mmCIF file of C-alpha atoms in Angstrom:
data_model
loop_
_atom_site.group_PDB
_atom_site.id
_atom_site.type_symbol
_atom_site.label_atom_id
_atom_site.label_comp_id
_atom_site.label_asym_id
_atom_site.label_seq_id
_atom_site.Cartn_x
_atom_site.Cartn_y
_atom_site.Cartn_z
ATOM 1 C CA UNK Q 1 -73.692 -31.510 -12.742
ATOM 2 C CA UNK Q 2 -69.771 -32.026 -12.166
ATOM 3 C CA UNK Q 3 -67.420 -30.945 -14.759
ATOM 4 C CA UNK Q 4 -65.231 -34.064 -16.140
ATOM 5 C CA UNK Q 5 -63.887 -35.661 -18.875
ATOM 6 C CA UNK Q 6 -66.692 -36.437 -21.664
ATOM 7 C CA UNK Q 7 -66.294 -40.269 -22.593
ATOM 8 C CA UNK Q 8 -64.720 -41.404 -20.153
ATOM 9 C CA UNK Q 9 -65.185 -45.004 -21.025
ATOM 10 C CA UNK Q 10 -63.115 -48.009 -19.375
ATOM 11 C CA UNK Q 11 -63.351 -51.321 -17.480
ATOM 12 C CA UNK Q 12 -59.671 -52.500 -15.528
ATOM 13 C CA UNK Q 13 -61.478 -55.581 -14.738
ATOM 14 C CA UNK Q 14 -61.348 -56.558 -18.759
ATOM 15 C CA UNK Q 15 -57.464 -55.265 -18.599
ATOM 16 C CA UNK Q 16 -55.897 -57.401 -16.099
ATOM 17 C CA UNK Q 17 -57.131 -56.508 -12.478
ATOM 18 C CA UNK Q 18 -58.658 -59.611 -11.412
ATOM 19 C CA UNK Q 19 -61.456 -59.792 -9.093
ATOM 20 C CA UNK Q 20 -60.764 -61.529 -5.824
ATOM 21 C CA UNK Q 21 -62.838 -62.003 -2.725
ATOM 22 C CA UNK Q 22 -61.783 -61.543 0.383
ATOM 23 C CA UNK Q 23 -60.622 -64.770 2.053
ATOM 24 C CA UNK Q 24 -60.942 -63.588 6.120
ATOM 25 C CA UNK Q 25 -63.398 -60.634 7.217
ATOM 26 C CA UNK Q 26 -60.724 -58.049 7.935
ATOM 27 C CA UNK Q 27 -58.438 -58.652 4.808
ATOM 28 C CA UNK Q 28 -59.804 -56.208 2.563
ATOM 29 C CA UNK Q 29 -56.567 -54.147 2.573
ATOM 30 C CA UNK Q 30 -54.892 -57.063 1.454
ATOM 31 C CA UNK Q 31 -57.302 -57.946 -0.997
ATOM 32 C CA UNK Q 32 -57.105 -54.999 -2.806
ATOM 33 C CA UNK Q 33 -53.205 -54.806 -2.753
ATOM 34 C CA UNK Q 34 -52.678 -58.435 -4.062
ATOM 35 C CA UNK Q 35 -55.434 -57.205 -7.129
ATOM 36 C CA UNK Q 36 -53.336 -53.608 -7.554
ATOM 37 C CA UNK Q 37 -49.876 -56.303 -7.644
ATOM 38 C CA UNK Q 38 -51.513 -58.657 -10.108
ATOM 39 C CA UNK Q 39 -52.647 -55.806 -12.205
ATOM 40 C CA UNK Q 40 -49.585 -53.855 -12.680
ATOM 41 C CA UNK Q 41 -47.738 -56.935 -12.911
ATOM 42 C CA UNK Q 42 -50.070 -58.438 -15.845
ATOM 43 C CA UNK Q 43 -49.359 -62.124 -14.479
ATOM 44 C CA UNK Q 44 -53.382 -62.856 -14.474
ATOM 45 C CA UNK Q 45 -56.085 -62.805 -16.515
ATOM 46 C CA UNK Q 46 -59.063 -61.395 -15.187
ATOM 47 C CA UNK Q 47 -60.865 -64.042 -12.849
ATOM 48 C CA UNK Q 48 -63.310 -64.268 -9.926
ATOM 49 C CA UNK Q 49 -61.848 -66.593 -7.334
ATOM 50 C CA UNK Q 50 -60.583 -66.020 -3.508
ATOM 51 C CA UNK Q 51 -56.608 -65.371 -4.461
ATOM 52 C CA UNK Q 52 -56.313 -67.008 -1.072
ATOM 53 C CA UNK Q 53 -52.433 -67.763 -2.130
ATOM 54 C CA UNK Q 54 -51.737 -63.976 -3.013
ATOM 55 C CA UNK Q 55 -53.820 -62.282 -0.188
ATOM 56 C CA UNK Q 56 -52.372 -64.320 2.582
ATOM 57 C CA UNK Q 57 -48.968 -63.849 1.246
ATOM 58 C CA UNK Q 58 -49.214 -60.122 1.283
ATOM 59 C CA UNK Q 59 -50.554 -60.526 4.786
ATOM 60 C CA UNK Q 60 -47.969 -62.815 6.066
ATOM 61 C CA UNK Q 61 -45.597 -60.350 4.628
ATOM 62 C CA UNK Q 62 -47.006 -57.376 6.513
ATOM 63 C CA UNK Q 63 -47.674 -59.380 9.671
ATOM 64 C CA UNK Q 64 -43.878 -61.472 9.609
ATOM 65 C CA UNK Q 65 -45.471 -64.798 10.316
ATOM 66 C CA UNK Q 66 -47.291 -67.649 8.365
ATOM 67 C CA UNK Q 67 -50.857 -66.436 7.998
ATOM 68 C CA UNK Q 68 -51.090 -68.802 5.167
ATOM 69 C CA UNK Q 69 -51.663 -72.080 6.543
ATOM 70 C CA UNK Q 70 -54.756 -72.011 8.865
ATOM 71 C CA UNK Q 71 -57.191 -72.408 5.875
ATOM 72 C CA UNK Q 72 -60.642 -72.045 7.188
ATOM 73 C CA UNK Q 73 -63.549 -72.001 5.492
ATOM 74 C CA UNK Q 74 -63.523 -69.563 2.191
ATOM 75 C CA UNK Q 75 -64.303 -65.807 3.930
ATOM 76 C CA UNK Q 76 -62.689 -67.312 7.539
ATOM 77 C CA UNK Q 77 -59.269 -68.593 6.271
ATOM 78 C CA UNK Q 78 -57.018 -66.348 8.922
ATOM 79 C CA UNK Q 79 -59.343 -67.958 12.052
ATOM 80 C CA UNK Q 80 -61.054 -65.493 12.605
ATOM 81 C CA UNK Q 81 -61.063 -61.128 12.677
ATOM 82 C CA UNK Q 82 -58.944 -59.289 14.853
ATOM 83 C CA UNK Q 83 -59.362 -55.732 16.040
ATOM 84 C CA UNK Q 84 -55.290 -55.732 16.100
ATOM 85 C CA UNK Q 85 -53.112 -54.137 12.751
ATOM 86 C CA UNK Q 86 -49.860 -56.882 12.384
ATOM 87 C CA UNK Q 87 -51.512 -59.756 13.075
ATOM 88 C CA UNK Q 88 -53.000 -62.312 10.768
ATOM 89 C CA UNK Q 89 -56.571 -61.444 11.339
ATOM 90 C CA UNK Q 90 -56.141 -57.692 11.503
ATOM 91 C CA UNK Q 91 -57.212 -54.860 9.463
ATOM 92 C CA UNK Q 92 -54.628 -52.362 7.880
ATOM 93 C CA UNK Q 93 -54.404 -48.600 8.331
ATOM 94 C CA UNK Q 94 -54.694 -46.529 4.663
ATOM 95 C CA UNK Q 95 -51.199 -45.182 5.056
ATOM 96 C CA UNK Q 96 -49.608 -47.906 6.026
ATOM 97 C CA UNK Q 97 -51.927 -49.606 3.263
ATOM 98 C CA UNK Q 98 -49.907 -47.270 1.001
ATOM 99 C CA UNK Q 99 -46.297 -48.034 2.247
ATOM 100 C CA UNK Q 100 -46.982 -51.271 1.201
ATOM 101 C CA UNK Q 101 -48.266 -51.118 -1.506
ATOM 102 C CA UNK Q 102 -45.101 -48.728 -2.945
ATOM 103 C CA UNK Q 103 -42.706 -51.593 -1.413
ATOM 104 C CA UNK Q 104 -44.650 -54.548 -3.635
ATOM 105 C CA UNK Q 105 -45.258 -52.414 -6.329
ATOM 106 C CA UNK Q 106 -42.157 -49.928 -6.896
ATOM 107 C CA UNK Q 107 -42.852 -49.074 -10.644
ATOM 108 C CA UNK Q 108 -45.679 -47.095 -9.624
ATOM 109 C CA UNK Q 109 -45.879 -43.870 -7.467
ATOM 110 C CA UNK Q 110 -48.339 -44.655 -4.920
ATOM 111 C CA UNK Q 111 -49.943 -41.025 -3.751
ATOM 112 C CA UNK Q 112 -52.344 -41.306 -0.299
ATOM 113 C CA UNK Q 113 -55.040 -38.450 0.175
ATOM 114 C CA UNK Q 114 -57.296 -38.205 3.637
ATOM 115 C CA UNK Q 115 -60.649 -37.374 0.926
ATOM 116 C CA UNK Q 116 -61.876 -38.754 -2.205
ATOM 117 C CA UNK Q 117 -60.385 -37.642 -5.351
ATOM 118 C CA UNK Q 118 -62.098 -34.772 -7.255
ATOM 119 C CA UNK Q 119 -64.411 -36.245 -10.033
ATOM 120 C CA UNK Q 120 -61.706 -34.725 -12.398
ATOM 121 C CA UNK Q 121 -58.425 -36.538 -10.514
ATOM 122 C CA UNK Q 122 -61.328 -39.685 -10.624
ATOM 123 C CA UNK Q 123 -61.524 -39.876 -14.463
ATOM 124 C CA UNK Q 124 -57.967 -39.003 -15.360
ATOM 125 C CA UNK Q 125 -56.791 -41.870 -12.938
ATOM 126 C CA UNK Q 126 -59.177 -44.408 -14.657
ATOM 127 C CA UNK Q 127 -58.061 -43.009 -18.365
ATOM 128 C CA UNK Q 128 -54.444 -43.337 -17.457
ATOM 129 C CA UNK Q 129 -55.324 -47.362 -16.414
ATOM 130 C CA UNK Q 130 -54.762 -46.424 -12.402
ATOM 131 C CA UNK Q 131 -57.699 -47.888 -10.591
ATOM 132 C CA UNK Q 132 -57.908 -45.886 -7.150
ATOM 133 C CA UNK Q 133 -58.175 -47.280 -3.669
ATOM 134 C CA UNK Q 134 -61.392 -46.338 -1.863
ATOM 135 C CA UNK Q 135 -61.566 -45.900 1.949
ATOM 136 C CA UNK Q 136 -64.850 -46.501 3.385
ATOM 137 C CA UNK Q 137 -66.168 -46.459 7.628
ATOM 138 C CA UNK Q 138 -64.028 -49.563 8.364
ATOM 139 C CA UNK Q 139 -63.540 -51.259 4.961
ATOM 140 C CA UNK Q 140 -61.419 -50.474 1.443
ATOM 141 C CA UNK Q 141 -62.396 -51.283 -1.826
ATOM 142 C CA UNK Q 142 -61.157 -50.137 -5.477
ATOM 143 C CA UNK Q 143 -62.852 -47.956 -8.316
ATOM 144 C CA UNK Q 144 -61.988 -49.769 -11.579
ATOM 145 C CA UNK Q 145 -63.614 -48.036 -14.779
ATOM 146 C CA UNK Q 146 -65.801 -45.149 -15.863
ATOM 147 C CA UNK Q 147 -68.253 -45.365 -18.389
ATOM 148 C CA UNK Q 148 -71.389 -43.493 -19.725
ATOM 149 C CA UNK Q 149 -74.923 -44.313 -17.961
ATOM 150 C CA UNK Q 150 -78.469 -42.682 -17.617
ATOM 151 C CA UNK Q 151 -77.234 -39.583 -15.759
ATOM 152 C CA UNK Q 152 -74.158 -39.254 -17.280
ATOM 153 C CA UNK Q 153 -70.748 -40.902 -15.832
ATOM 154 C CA UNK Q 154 -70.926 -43.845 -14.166
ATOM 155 C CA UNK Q 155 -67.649 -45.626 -11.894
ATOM 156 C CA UNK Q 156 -67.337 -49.204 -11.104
ATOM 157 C CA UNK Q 157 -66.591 -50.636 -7.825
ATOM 158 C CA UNK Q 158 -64.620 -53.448 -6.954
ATOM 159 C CA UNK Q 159 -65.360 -54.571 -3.567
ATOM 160 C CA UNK Q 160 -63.958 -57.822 -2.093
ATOM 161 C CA UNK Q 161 -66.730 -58.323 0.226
ATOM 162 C CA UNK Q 162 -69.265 -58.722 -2.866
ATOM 163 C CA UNK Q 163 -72.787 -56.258 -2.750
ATOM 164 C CA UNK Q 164 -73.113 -55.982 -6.538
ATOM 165 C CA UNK Q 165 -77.106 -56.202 -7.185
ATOM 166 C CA UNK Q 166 -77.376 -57.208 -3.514
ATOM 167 C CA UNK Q 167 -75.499 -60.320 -4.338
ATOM 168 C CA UNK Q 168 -72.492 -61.595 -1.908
ATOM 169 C CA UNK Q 169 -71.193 -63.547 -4.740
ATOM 170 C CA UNK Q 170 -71.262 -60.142 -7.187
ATOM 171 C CA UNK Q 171 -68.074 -58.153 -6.790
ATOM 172 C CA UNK Q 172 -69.119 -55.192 -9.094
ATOM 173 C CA UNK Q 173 -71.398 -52.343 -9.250
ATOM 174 C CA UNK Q 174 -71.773 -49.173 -11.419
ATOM 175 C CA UNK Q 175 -72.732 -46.108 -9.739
ATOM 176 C CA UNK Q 176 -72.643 -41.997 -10.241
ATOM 177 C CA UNK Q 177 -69.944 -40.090 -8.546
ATOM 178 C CA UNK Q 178 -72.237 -38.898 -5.962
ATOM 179 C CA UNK Q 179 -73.171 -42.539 -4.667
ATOM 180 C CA UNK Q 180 -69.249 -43.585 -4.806
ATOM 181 C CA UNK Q 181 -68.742 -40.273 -2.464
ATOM 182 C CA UNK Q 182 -71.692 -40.040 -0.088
ATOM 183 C CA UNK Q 183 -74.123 -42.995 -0.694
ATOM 184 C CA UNK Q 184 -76.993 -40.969 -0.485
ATOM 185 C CA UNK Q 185 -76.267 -39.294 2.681
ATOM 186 C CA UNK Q 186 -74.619 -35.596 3.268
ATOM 187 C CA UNK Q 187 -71.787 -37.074 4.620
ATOM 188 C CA UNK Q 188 -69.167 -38.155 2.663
ATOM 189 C CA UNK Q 189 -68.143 -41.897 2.941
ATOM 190 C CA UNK Q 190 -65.226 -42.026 0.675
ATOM 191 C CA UNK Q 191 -62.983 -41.055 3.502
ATOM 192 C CA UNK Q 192 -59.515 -41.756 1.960
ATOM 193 C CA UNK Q 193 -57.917 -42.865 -1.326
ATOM 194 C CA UNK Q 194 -54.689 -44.091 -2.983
ATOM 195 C CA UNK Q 195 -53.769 -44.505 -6.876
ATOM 196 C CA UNK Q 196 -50.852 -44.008 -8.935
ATOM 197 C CA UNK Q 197 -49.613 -41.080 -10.391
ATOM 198 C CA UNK Q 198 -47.842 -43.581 -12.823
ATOM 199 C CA UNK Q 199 -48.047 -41.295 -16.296
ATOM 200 C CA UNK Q 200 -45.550 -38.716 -14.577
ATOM 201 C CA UNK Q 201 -42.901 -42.040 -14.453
ATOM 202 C CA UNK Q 202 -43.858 -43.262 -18.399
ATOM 203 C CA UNK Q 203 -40.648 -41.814 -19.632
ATOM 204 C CA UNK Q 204 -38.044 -42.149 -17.011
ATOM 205 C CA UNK Q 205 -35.292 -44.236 -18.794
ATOM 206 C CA UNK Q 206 -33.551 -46.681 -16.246
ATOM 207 C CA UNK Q 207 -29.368 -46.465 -16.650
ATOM 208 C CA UNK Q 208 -27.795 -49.680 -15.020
#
């Protein structure tokens, strides 16, 4: 067994982070960082649409061009994937990921780590209301609660791509820390993370 926090008992997606699907097949990056935005912002509710406005805005910000207005068909909205970062149908690398996501979201104290986060680091992240960034073989998607299953803690996923009980059109899935990290192999596929380190920042007072 790991050691870890006993209770560890919450659901993000019931305090703000909404749950999005991915709106073109290589923007899970931006996905992920228009949900993180939204959350720490508090200007949704939690819903389960395609935030095609706030994930294409966050890409044409990254790219510097429109990337909003060739609206496809809902999963093919960019025209298509491309294998090249900075342009509209590209994927994102983790750091850079990170960059961006501490330019959008400067309250917070964005931290990037090449490994996933000790089961410990895991819980205390999800307690403080930090969901953490999950890097997978050539994907990203978010852990968004903890709570108390069969064989003992259990973490949520939040995956823009869908999966939950096989389902494209489920977003969420509850699995033991050993699943979120290796999937049942002996390889770890949790290959790189990012969360806030926010609690360290609760009590800074602001002088203007």
């Amino acid at each position: 067994g790991h050691a870890g926090v006993s209770g560890c008992d919450i659901d993000l997606t019931q305090h703000g982070i909404p749950i999005c699907f991915q709106d073109c097949e290589m923007w899970c990056w931006a996905t992920v960082i228009a949900e993180f935005q939204t959350y720490y912002s508090h200007l949704l509710g939690s819903t389960k649409n395609w935030c095609h406005d706030s994930e294409c805005a966050v890409v044409s910000d990254v790219v510097g061009a429109d990337c909003c207005t060739p609206k496809g068909p809902h999963g093919h909205a960019c025209g298509g994937a491309s294998q090249k970062e900075f342009t509209c149908g590209g994927g994102l690398r983790l750091d850079h990921m990170r960059d961006e996501m501490a330019r959008r979201i400067p309250s917070q104290n964005f931290v990037f780590k090449s490994d996933a986060p000790s089961e410990i680091e895991l819980q205390q992240a999800l307690l403080r209301g930090d969901p953490v960034v999950r890097e997978l073989p050539g994907h990203v998607d978010a852990i968004v609660g903890c709570r108390s299953g069969k064989g003992g803690i259990e973490y949520k996923t939040l995956d823009s791509l869908g999966g939950g009980e096989g389902s494209a059109d489920i977003a969420t899935w509850w699995a033991p820390y050993d699943v979120q990290v290796y999937n049942g192999g002996s390889t770890k596929v949790w290959t790189g993370s990012i969360y806030s380190t926010s609690a360290n920042f609760l009590n800074v007072t602001v002088l203007v």
